Amino acid sequence: MRANTWAGRNKVKVRDVPDPKILNKRDAIVRITSTAICGSDLHLVNGYVPTMQDGDVMGHEFMGEVIEVGSAVPAEKLRVGDRVVVPFPIACGACGACTAQLYSCCENSNPNAGIAEKMFGHPVAGIFGYSHLTGGFAGGQAQYARVPFADVGPLKIESDLTDEQVLFLSDILPTGYMGAEMCDIQSSDVVAVWGAGPVGQFAMDSARVLGAAKVIAIDKEPYRLQMAERAGHIPVNFEEVDVRSRLLELTGGRGPDKCIDAVGLEATHGSAHIAAYDHLKQAVRSESDRPHALRQAIMSCRSGGVVSVIGVYGGLVDKFPAGAWMNRSLTLRTGQCHVQRYMKPLLQRIERGEIDPTRIITHTLPLDDASRGFDIFKNKQEDCEKVVLKP
Amino acid sequence: MAHLEAVRATGDRTSHWSASAPFGKNVEWDAEIVDEAPGEKIAWRSTGDADVPNTGAVRFVPAPDGVSTEVHVVLTYDIPGGSVGKAVAKYLGEEPHQQLDDDLRRLKQVLETGEVVRSDGAPWGKKARKEFPQRPAQPLSDAELEKGADA
Ligand SMILES: [Zn+2]
Ligand SMILES: [Zn+2]
């Protein structure tokens, strides 16, 4: 089959690889009809997540049709011919974490638990196409994919919604939603979201659906800010204004009640000297992440507010404003999304028309053009917000 | 238990064990059960001229949540080659401590999910020795599948 693979730092390549096969009795094989390039794929391509290997099949947002199921997948759960969206964390459904609905912390689904344990203290779940640290599972930017624990994760789509309406249930829509949900939003809340990429846009829409009074979008790309504004959010361009001052203006001096970091480890902005310091330390690998958005969210949030982190961090950060966090009674909440928990309720919100996931799609390309898709997404060319690939 | 090759009962409380070791060697020993409480605990020690003299105990303890079970393993062993042998074995991922870690994770997977979890990069499941030198995370060819766990 054809598959988009990691080919070294800053390089992906579509090549021929073997077709996937059932390796475990609870596997299914899915023929992929739509898959997407995710912002966190860029961290892999840019070389900030360790343990990638030449030839790794990429991609963790995908959907398609079940063409084979293992002998231990019950027919009432999944059958050949079912149309499914596949969640990015691989979860067994039975361990302590899964029982507590913390699916992205599944204790059983990562065969490379030893590597993850060294990096993070405890292992994390396996993730499709997301380095050997998260299990070495082949990803979904391909014609076919093997899906372990197929009786737990995949969501059956039984209505006639298009791929574009449901594909993002795989990752970015629940991720954005969880970012807003962790904020415990009240009807008087002003919510600020750092990053108007795809996850940030869905965090904004979710904050509004959950009842926020005002939602603020912070980014530097005019086309991304316009996209947020068209959806009814308030744009703040950090290249044109001082973010903290603007946030204070918009909130009567209090600061946003809830702040969402949808940027993560490759933040591009900062006060010039701290940004330069972060870049330098990251370049020599003595700091693995550039936490600028996180620092600014903590410093801007009102006292007693919540800072919710859904941007991806890989390792260590420094200059973390622990003083502001502690002295001003802030709550910090975070997590890789526990997608399985949100798929059904969010599908219902899509069916009821409360959220329109298609509004962020700017490009649809054949799988063979994956490399171009990565380029325009990464370099923010052609006003690229979200690329859907068709195998 | 991925490293165990065979266990053969040789008497009421005695058995003969063989396990894989670094450099493709096998180690063998006779063992006797020295303490046993059904459902709670089993303890053994090697007897006679064992390749790796060892004693150990497995205890099953109710977890504080009242539903789960904790498995505690204590293993004492005398590895051939002293500290050099131990360093070499550890580098190869076959030091008994690492073997035990692999085996406990696999046991947990089998008890909770019914199978040892395999990925494309690690088709043999959890195995310390194979954690860093992995194959690319892309589906296995028929030839690789045929070669099995050591491909
Ligand atoms: Zn993602
Ligand atoms: Zn689990």
Coordinates of C-alpha atoms and ligand atoms in Angstrom, one line a residue:
Chain A
M1 CA 0.0 0.0 0.0
R2 CA 1.0 3.7 -0.2
A3 CA 1.8 5.4 3.1
N4 CA 3.2 8.8 4.2
T5 CA 6.4 8.1 6.2
W6 CA 8.9 10.0 8.3
A7 CA 12.1 10.3 6.3
G8 CA 14.4 12.3 8.7
R9 CA 14.1 15.7 10.2
N10 CA 11.9 18.1 8.1
K11 CA 11.1 15.3 5.6
V12 CA 8.2 13.1 4.9
K13 CA 7.9 10.8 1.9
V14 CA 5.0 8.8 0.4
R15 CA 6.3 5.3 -0.3
D16 CA 5.2 1.7 -0.8
V17 CA 5.1 -0.4 2.4
P18 CA 3.5 -3.8 3.2
D19 CA -0.3 -4.0 3.9
P20 CA -1.1 -4.2 7.6
K21 CA -2.2 -7.6 9.0
I22 CA -4.1 -8.7 12.1
L23 CA -1.4 -9.2 14.8
N24 CA -3.7 -9.4 17.9
K25 CA -7.1 -11.1 18.2
R26 CA -8.8 -7.8 19.0
D27 CA -7.4 -5.9 15.9
A28 CA -9.3 -4.6 12.9
I29 CA -8.0 -3.5 9.5
V30 CA -9.5 -0.3 8.2
R31 CA -9.4 0.9 4.6
I32 CA -8.9 4.6 5.1
T33 CA -11.2 7.0 3.3
S34 CA -10.0 10.3 4.9
T35 CA -7.1 11.2 7.1
A36 CA -5.6 14.5 8.2
I37 CA -2.4 16.3 9.0
C38 CA -2.3 17.4 12.6
G39 CA -0.4 20.2 14.2
S40 CA 1.3 17.7 16.5
D41 CA 2.6 15.9 13.4
L42 CA 4.8 18.9 12.9
H43 CA 6.6 18.3 16.2
L44 CA 7.5 14.9 14.8
V45 CA 8.7 16.3 11.5
N46 CA 10.6 19.1 13.1
G47 CA 12.4 16.6 15.2
Y48 CA 11.2 17.7 18.7
V49 CA 9.7 14.3 19.7
P50 CA 12.4 11.7 20.0
T51 CA 12.5 8.1 18.8
M52 CA 11.2 8.6 15.3
Q53 CA 12.7 6.2 12.7
D54 CA 13.1 6.4 8.9
G55 CA 10.1 4.6 7.5
D56 CA 7.6 5.2 10.3
V57 CA 4.1 5.5 8.9
M58 CA 2.7 8.9 10.1
G59 CA -0.8 10.1 11.0
H60 CA -3.1 9.7 13.9
E61 CA -6.4 11.2 12.6
F62 CA -8.2 8.9 10.3
M63 CA -11.4 7.1 9.4
G64 CA -12.6 4.5 7.0
E65 CA -14.3 1.2 6.4
V66 CA -13.6 -2.0 8.4
I67 CA -12.4 -4.7 6.0
E68 CA -11.2 -7.3 8.5
V69 CA -11.7 -8.1 12.2
G70 CA -9.8 -10.3 14.6
S71 CA -11.4 -13.4 16.1
A72 CA -11.9 -11.7 19.5
V73 CA -13.8 -8.6 18.3
P74 CA -17.5 -9.2 19.1
A75 CA -19.8 -8.8 16.1
E76 CA -22.1 -6.5 18.0
K77 CA -19.2 -4.1 18.5
L78 CA -17.7 -4.1 15.0
R79 CA -18.2 -5.9 11.7
V80 CA -16.7 -5.8 8.3
G81 CA -18.3 -3.0 6.3
D82 CA -18.8 -0.7 9.3
R83 CA -17.8 3.0 8.7
V84 CA -15.7 4.1 11.6
V85 CA -13.7 7.1 13.0
V86 CA -10.6 5.9 14.9
P87 CA -9.5 7.7 18.1
F88 CA -5.8 8.5 18.2
P89 CA -5.0 7.1 21.7
I90 CA -5.0 3.3 21.6
A91 CA -6.8 2.1 24.8
C92 CA -7.5 -1.4 26.1
G93 CA -10.7 -0.4 27.9
A94 CA -9.9 -2.6 30.9
C95 CA -6.9 -1.2 32.9
G96 CA -7.1 1.2 35.8
A97 CA -6.6 4.3 33.6
C98 CA -9.2 3.1 31.0
T99 CA -11.7 2.3 33.8
A100 CA -11.3 5.9 35.0
Q101 CA -11.9 7.1 31.4
L102 CA -8.3 8.3 31.2
Y103 CA -7.8 6.6 27.9
S104 CA -4.7 8.5 26.8
C105 CA -3.0 7.0 29.9
C106 CA -3.9 3.4 29.1
E107 CA -1.5 1.1 31.0
N108 CA -1.5 -1.7 28.5
S109 CA -1.4 -0.3 25.0
N110 CA 2.2 0.8 24.7
P111 CA 4.7 -2.0 24.0
N112 CA 7.5 0.5 24.5
A113 CA 6.3 1.4 28.1
G114 CA 10.0 1.3 29.2
I115 CA 11.0 4.2 27.0
A116 CA 7.9 6.3 28.0
E117 CA 8.6 5.5 31.6
K118 CA 12.1 7.0 31.4
M119 CA 10.8 10.2 29.8
F120 CA 7.6 10.7 31.8
G121 CA 7.9 8.7 35.0
H122 CA 5.0 6.5 34.0
P123 CA 4.1 5.1 30.6
V124 CA 1.4 6.6 28.4
A125 CA -0.9 5.0 25.9
G126 CA 0.1 3.8 22.5
I127 CA -0.7 6.4 19.7
F128 CA -0.9 5.7 16.0
G129 CA 2.0 7.1 14.0
Y130 CA 3.4 9.1 16.8
S131 CA 7.0 7.8 17.5
H132 CA 8.3 4.7 19.2
L133 CA 7.9 6.5 22.6
T134 CA 4.1 6.0 22.2
G135 CA 4.4 2.4 21.0
G136 CA 5.8 2.3 17.4
F137 CA 2.3 1.9 15.9
A138 CA 2.0 2.5 12.1
G139 CA -0.2 5.5 11.5
G140 CA -3.1 6.4 9.4
Q141 CA -1.7 8.5 6.6
A142 CA -2.0 5.4 4.4
Q143 CA -4.4 3.3 2.4
Y144 CA -5.0 0.9 5.3
A145 CA -4.3 0.8 9.0
R146 CA -4.3 -1.9 11.7
V147 CA -6.4 -0.8 14.7
P148 CA -5.7 -2.6 18.0
F149 CA -8.5 -3.0 20.6
A150 CA -11.0 -2.4 17.8
D151 CA -13.8 -3.3 20.1
V152 CA -13.0 -0.3 22.4
G153 CA -12.0 2.7 20.3
P154 CA -13.5 3.1 16.9
L155 CA -16.8 5.0 16.7
K156 CA -19.4 3.7 14.2
I157 CA -21.0 6.3 11.9
E158 CA -24.4 5.1 11.1
S159 CA -25.9 8.3 9.6
D160 CA -25.1 9.9 6.3
L161 CA -22.8 12.6 7.7
T162 CA -19.8 13.3 5.3
D163 CA -16.2 12.2 6.2
E164 CA -15.4 15.9 6.6
Q165 CA -18.1 16.3 9.3
V166 CA -16.9 13.5 11.5
L167 CA -13.2 12.9 10.7
F168 CA -12.0 15.3 13.4
L169 CA -13.7 13.3 16.1
S170 CA -10.5 11.3 15.9
D171 CA -8.4 14.0 17.6
I172 CA -8.6 17.7 17.2
L173 CA -12.3 18.3 17.9
P174 CA -12.3 16.3 21.2
T175 CA -8.9 17.8 22.0
G176 CA -10.2 21.3 21.7
Y177 CA -13.4 20.4 23.5
M178 CA -11.5 18.8 26.4
G179 CA -9.4 22.1 26.7
A180 CA -12.6 24.0 27.2
E181 CA -14.2 21.4 29.4
M182 CA -11.2 21.4 31.8
C183 CA -12.0 25.1 32.3
D184 CA -15.3 24.4 34.1
I185 CA -16.8 27.3 32.2
Q186 CA -19.4 29.6 33.9
S187 CA -21.8 31.8 31.9
S188 CA -20.0 35.0 32.9
D189 CA -16.6 33.6 31.8
V190 CA -14.2 35.3 29.4
V191 CA -12.0 32.6 27.8
A192 CA -8.8 33.3 26.0
V193 CA -7.3 30.8 23.7
W194 CA -3.6 30.9 22.7
G195 CA -3.2 29.5 19.1
A196 CA -5.8 29.8 16.4
G197 CA -4.8 26.6 14.6
P198 CA -7.3 23.8 14.2
V199 CA -7.3 22.7 17.9
G200 CA -7.5 26.3 19.0
Q201 CA -10.4 27.0 16.8
F202 CA -12.3 24.0 18.2
A203 CA -11.4 25.0 21.8
M204 CA -13.0 28.4 21.0
D205 CA -16.1 26.9 19.5
S206 CA -16.4 24.5 22.5
A207 CA -15.9 27.3 25.0
R208 CA -18.9 29.0 23.4
V209 CA -21.0 25.9 23.3
L210 CA -20.2 25.4 27.0
G211 CA -21.6 28.8 27.7
A212 CA -18.7 31.3 27.8
A213 CA -19.7 35.0 27.6
K214 CA -16.7 36.0 25.4
V215 CA -14.0 34.0 23.6
I216 CA -10.7 35.6 22.6
A217 CA -8.4 34.2 19.9
I218 CA -4.6 34.9 20.2
D219 CA -2.4 34.3 17.1
K220 CA -0.3 36.2 14.6
E221 CA -1.6 34.9 11.3
P222 CA -4.2 37.2 10.0
Y223 CA -6.0 34.5 8.1
R224 CA -6.3 32.4 11.2
L225 CA -7.6 35.3 13.3
Q226 CA -10.1 36.1 10.5
M227 CA -11.3 32.5 10.6
A228 CA -11.9 32.8 14.4
E229 CA -13.6 36.2 14.0
R230 CA -16.0 34.8 11.3
A231 CA -16.9 32.2 13.9
G232 CA -17.8 35.0 16.4
H233 CA -14.6 35.1 18.5
I234 CA -12.5 38.3 19.3
P235 CA -9.1 38.3 17.5
V236 CA -5.9 39.5 19.2
N237 CA -2.8 39.7 17.0
F238 CA 0.2 39.3 19.2
E239 CA 2.5 40.9 16.6
E240 CA 0.4 44.1 16.7
V241 CA -0.5 44.5 20.3
D242 CA 0.9 43.6 23.7
V243 CA -1.2 40.6 24.6
R244 CA -1.4 41.0 28.3
S245 CA -2.5 44.7 28.0
R246 CA -5.1 43.9 25.4
L247 CA -6.5 41.0 27.6
L248 CA -6.7 43.4 30.6
E249 CA -8.6 45.9 28.4
L250 CA -11.0 43.3 27.3
T251 CA -11.8 42.2 30.8
G252 CA -12.0 45.4 32.9
G253 CA -8.5 44.7 34.3
R254 CA -9.2 41.3 35.7
G255 CA -7.6 39.1 33.0
P256 CA -9.4 36.2 31.3
D257 CA -11.2 33.9 33.8
K258 CA -10.0 30.9 31.8
C259 CA -7.0 30.5 29.6
I260 CA -6.3 27.7 27.1
D261 CA -2.8 26.9 25.7
A262 CA -3.4 25.4 22.3
V263 CA 0.1 26.0 21.1
G264 CA 2.5 23.7 23.0
L265 CA 6.2 23.2 22.7
E266 CA 7.0 25.2 19.5
A267 CA 5.7 28.6 20.5
T268 CA 7.1 31.3 18.2
H269 CA 6.6 34.4 20.2
G270 CA 7.8 35.9 23.4
S271 CA 9.4 38.9 24.8
A272 CA 12.5 39.0 22.5
H273 CA 15.1 37.9 25.1
I274 CA 13.1 35.0 26.6
A275 CA 12.2 33.8 23.1
A276 CA 15.8 33.9 22.0
Y277 CA 16.8 32.1 25.2
D278 CA 14.2 29.4 24.6
H279 CA 15.3 29.0 21.0
L280 CA 18.9 28.7 21.9
K281 CA 18.3 26.2 24.7
Q282 CA 16.0 24.1 22.5
A283 CA 18.6 24.2 19.6
V284 CA 21.3 22.8 21.9
R285 CA 18.7 20.4 23.3
S286 CA 19.1 21.6 26.9
E287 CA 15.4 22.6 27.0
S288 CA 13.2 20.4 25.0
D289 CA 10.1 22.7 24.8
R290 CA 9.5 26.5 24.2
P291 CA 6.8 27.3 26.7
H292 CA 6.1 30.9 25.8
A293 CA 2.3 30.6 25.4
L294 CA 2.1 28.7 28.7
R295 CA 4.1 31.4 30.5
Q296 CA 1.9 34.1 29.0
A297 CA -1.3 32.3 29.8
I298 CA -0.3 31.9 33.5
M299 CA 0.8 35.6 33.8
S300 CA -2.5 36.8 32.1
C301 CA -5.1 34.6 33.8
R302 CA -7.2 36.3 36.5
S303 CA -6.5 35.3 40.1
G304 CA -8.2 32.0 40.9
G305 CA -8.7 31.2 37.2
V306 CA -7.9 28.0 35.3
V307 CA -5.1 27.5 32.8
S308 CA -5.9 24.5 30.6
V309 CA -3.1 23.0 28.5
I310 CA -3.8 21.0 25.4
G311 CA -0.8 22.1 23.3
V312 CA 1.7 19.3 23.2
Y313 CA 4.8 19.3 25.5
G314 CA 7.4 16.7 25.1
G315 CA 10.0 17.1 27.8
L316 CA 11.3 19.8 30.1
V317 CA 10.7 23.5 30.3
D318 CA 12.3 26.1 32.4
K319 CA 11.5 29.7 33.5
F320 CA 8.1 28.3 34.5
P321 CA 6.2 31.0 36.5
A322 CA 5.6 29.0 39.6
G323 CA 5.3 32.1 41.7
A324 CA 2.3 33.4 39.7
W325 CA 0.8 30.0 39.6
M326 CA 1.0 29.5 43.4
N327 CA 0.5 33.0 44.8
R328 CA -2.5 33.8 42.6
S329 CA -4.4 30.5 43.3
L330 CA -4.4 29.3 39.7
T331 CA -5.4 25.9 38.7
L332 CA -3.4 24.2 36.0
R333 CA -5.1 21.3 34.1
T334 CA -3.9 19.3 31.2
G335 CA -3.8 16.0 29.3
Q336 CA -3.5 14.3 26.0
C337 CA -7.2 14.1 25.0
H338 CA -9.1 11.0 26.3
V339 CA -10.8 10.9 22.9
Q340 CA -13.0 7.8 23.5
R341 CA -14.8 9.7 26.3
Y342 CA -15.9 12.5 24.0
M343 CA -16.7 10.9 20.6
K344 CA -20.3 10.0 21.1
P345 CA -21.5 13.3 22.8
L346 CA -19.6 15.3 20.2
L347 CA -21.1 13.3 17.3
Q348 CA -24.5 14.3 18.8
R349 CA -23.5 18.0 18.9
I350 CA -22.4 17.7 15.2
E351 CA -25.8 16.1 14.3
R352 CA -27.6 18.8 16.2
G353 CA -25.6 21.5 14.3
E354 CA -24.0 23.0 17.4
I355 CA -20.5 22.6 16.1
D356 CA -19.5 22.7 12.4
P357 CA -16.1 20.9 12.1
T358 CA -15.8 21.5 8.4
R359 CA -15.3 25.3 8.8
I360 CA -11.5 24.8 9.3
I361 CA -10.8 22.7 6.2
T362 CA -8.8 24.8 3.7
H363 CA -7.1 22.0 1.6
T364 CA -8.1 18.5 0.4
L365 CA -5.2 16.7 -1.3
P366 CA -4.5 13.2 -2.5
L367 CA -2.3 11.1 -0.2
D368 CA 0.5 11.2 -2.7
D369 CA 0.7 15.0 -2.1
A370 CA 1.3 14.6 1.7
S371 CA 4.7 16.2 1.5
R372 CA 3.2 19.4 -0.1
G373 CA 0.4 19.3 2.5
F374 CA 3.0 19.3 5.3
D375 CA 4.9 22.1 3.7
I376 CA 2.0 24.5 3.3
F377 CA 0.6 23.7 6.7
K378 CA 3.9 24.1 8.4
N379 CA 4.9 27.3 6.6
K380 CA 1.3 28.7 6.8
Q381 CA 1.3 29.2 3.0
E382 CA -1.9 29.5 0.9
D383 CA -3.8 30.4 4.1
C384 CA -3.5 26.7 5.1
E385 CA -5.5 25.9 8.3
K386 CA -6.3 22.2 7.9
V387 CA -5.3 19.6 5.3
V388 CA -7.4 16.5 4.7
L389 CA -5.7 13.7 2.7
K390 CA -7.6 11.3 0.5
P391 CA -5.8 7.9 0.1
Chain B
M1 CA 6.8 -15.3 30.7
A2 CA 8.7 -14.5 27.5
H3 CA 12.1 -15.7 28.7
L4 CA 11.1 -19.0 30.2
E5 CA 11.6 -21.9 27.8
A6 CA 10.2 -24.8 29.9
V7 CA 9.1 -25.8 33.4
R8 CA 8.8 -29.5 34.2
A9 CA 7.5 -30.9 37.5
T10 CA 9.9 -33.4 38.9
G11 CA 8.1 -34.1 42.2
D12 CA 5.4 -32.9 44.5
R13 CA 7.2 -29.7 45.5
T14 CA 10.1 -29.7 43.0
S15 CA 10.5 -28.7 39.4
H16 CA 13.1 -28.2 36.6
W17 CA 13.3 -24.8 34.9
S18 CA 15.1 -23.6 31.8
A19 CA 15.2 -20.0 30.6
S20 CA 16.9 -18.0 27.8
A21 CA 19.9 -15.9 28.7
P22 CA 22.2 -13.4 27.0
F23 CA 24.2 -14.6 23.9
G24 CA 21.5 -17.1 23.1
K25 CA 22.5 -19.3 26.0
N26 CA 20.1 -21.2 28.2
V27 CA 20.2 -21.4 31.9
E28 CA 18.7 -24.3 33.8
W29 CA 18.0 -25.0 37.5
D30 CA 16.0 -27.2 39.8
A31 CA 13.7 -25.5 42.2
E32 CA 11.7 -26.4 45.3
I33 CA 8.7 -24.7 46.7
V34 CA 9.5 -23.6 50.2
D35 CA 6.3 -21.7 51.2
E36 CA 2.8 -21.7 49.7
A37 CA -0.6 -20.3 50.6
P38 CA -3.1 -20.9 47.8
G39 CA -4.3 -17.6 46.2
E40 CA -1.9 -15.6 48.3
K41 CA 1.7 -16.5 48.0
I42 CA 4.2 -18.9 46.6
A43 CA 8.0 -19.0 47.4
W44 CA 10.8 -21.1 45.9
R45 CA 14.5 -21.5 45.9
S46 CA 16.9 -23.2 43.5
T47 CA 18.6 -26.4 44.6
G48 CA 21.7 -28.3 43.7
D49 CA 24.1 -26.9 41.1
A50 CA 22.0 -24.1 39.5
D51 CA 23.4 -22.0 36.6
V52 CA 21.9 -18.9 38.3
P53 CA 21.3 -19.6 42.0
N54 CA 18.0 -17.9 42.9
T55 CA 15.2 -17.6 45.5
G56 CA 12.0 -15.8 45.1
A57 CA 8.4 -15.2 46.2
V58 CA 5.3 -14.0 44.4
R59 CA 2.5 -12.5 46.6
F60 CA -1.0 -11.6 45.6
V61 CA -2.3 -8.7 47.7
P62 CA -5.7 -7.0 47.5
A63 CA -5.3 -3.3 46.3
P64 CA -6.7 -0.5 48.4
D65 CA -9.6 0.0 45.9
G66 CA -11.0 -3.3 47.1
V67 CA -11.4 -4.6 43.5
S68 CA -7.9 -4.9 42.0
T69 CA -5.0 -7.2 42.9
E70 CA -1.4 -6.2 43.3
V71 CA 1.3 -8.7 42.3
H72 CA 4.5 -8.4 44.3
V73 CA 7.6 -10.3 43.2
V74 CA 10.8 -10.6 45.1
L75 CA 13.6 -12.3 43.2
T76 CA 17.2 -12.8 44.5
Y77 CA 19.8 -14.2 42.1
D78 CA 23.4 -14.6 41.6
I79 CA 24.3 -13.8 38.0
P80 CA 27.3 -15.6 36.4
G81 CA 30.2 -13.3 35.7
G82 CA 29.6 -11.1 38.7
S83 CA 29.3 -7.4 38.1
V84 CA 30.7 -7.5 34.5
G85 CA 28.2 -10.2 33.6
K86 CA 25.5 -8.1 35.1
A87 CA 26.4 -5.0 33.1
V88 CA 26.6 -6.9 29.9
A89 CA 23.3 -8.6 30.5
K90 CA 21.7 -5.3 31.4
Y91 CA 23.0 -3.7 28.2
L92 CA 21.4 -6.5 26.3
G93 CA 18.1 -6.0 28.2
E94 CA 18.3 -9.5 29.7
E95 CA 19.2 -8.7 33.3
P96 CA 16.7 -10.6 35.4
H97 CA 15.3 -7.3 36.8
Q98 CA 14.4 -6.2 33.3
Q99 CA 13.1 -9.7 32.4
L100 CA 10.9 -9.5 35.4
D101 CA 9.7 -6.0 34.4
D102 CA 8.8 -7.3 30.9
D103 CA 7.1 -10.4 32.3
L104 CA 5.0 -8.5 34.8
R105 CA 3.8 -6.0 32.2
R106 CA 3.0 -8.9 29.9
L107 CA 1.2 -10.7 32.7
K108 CA -0.9 -7.6 33.4
Q109 CA -1.7 -7.3 29.7
V110 CA -2.8 -10.9 29.4
L111 CA -4.9 -10.7 32.6
E112 CA -6.6 -7.4 31.7
T113 CA -6.8 -7.6 27.9
G114 CA -6.4 -11.3 27.0
E115 CA -3.3 -10.7 24.9
V116 CA 0.2 -9.4 24.7
V117 CA 0.0 -6.1 22.9
R118 CA 2.0 -5.9 19.7
S119 CA 2.8 -2.9 17.5
D120 CA 4.4 -2.7 14.1
G121 CA 7.6 -1.3 15.6
A122 CA 7.6 -3.9 18.4
P123 CA 5.8 -6.9 17.0
W124 CA 7.2 -9.1 19.8
G125 CA 5.4 -7.0 22.5
K126 CA 7.2 -5.5 25.5
K127 CA 10.8 -6.6 25.5
A128 CA 13.5 -4.5 27.1
R129 CA 16.2 -5.8 24.7
K130 CA 14.2 -4.7 21.7
E131 CA 13.0 -1.3 23.0
F132 CA 15.7 0.9 21.4
P133 CA 16.8 -1.2 18.3
Q134 CA 13.3 -1.2 16.8
R135 CA 12.2 -1.8 13.2
P136 CA 10.3 1.1 11.6
A137 CA 6.6 1.5 12.6
Q138 CA 5.3 0.2 9.3
P139 CA 3.4 -3.0 8.7
L140 CA 5.4 -6.2 8.6
S141 CA 6.0 -8.0 5.4
D142 CA 5.1 -11.7 5.1
A143 CA 8.7 -12.7 5.3
E144 CA 9.2 -10.7 8.6
L145 CA 6.0 -12.2 10.0
E146 CA 7.3 -15.7 9.2
K147 CA 10.6 -15.0 11.0
G148 CA 8.6 -14.3 14.1
A149 CA 9.5 -12.5 17.3
D150 CA 13.2 -12.2 16.6
A151 CA 12.9 -10.8 13.1
Ligands
ZN1 ZN -3.1 15.4 16.8
ZN2 ZN -6.2 0.5 29.2

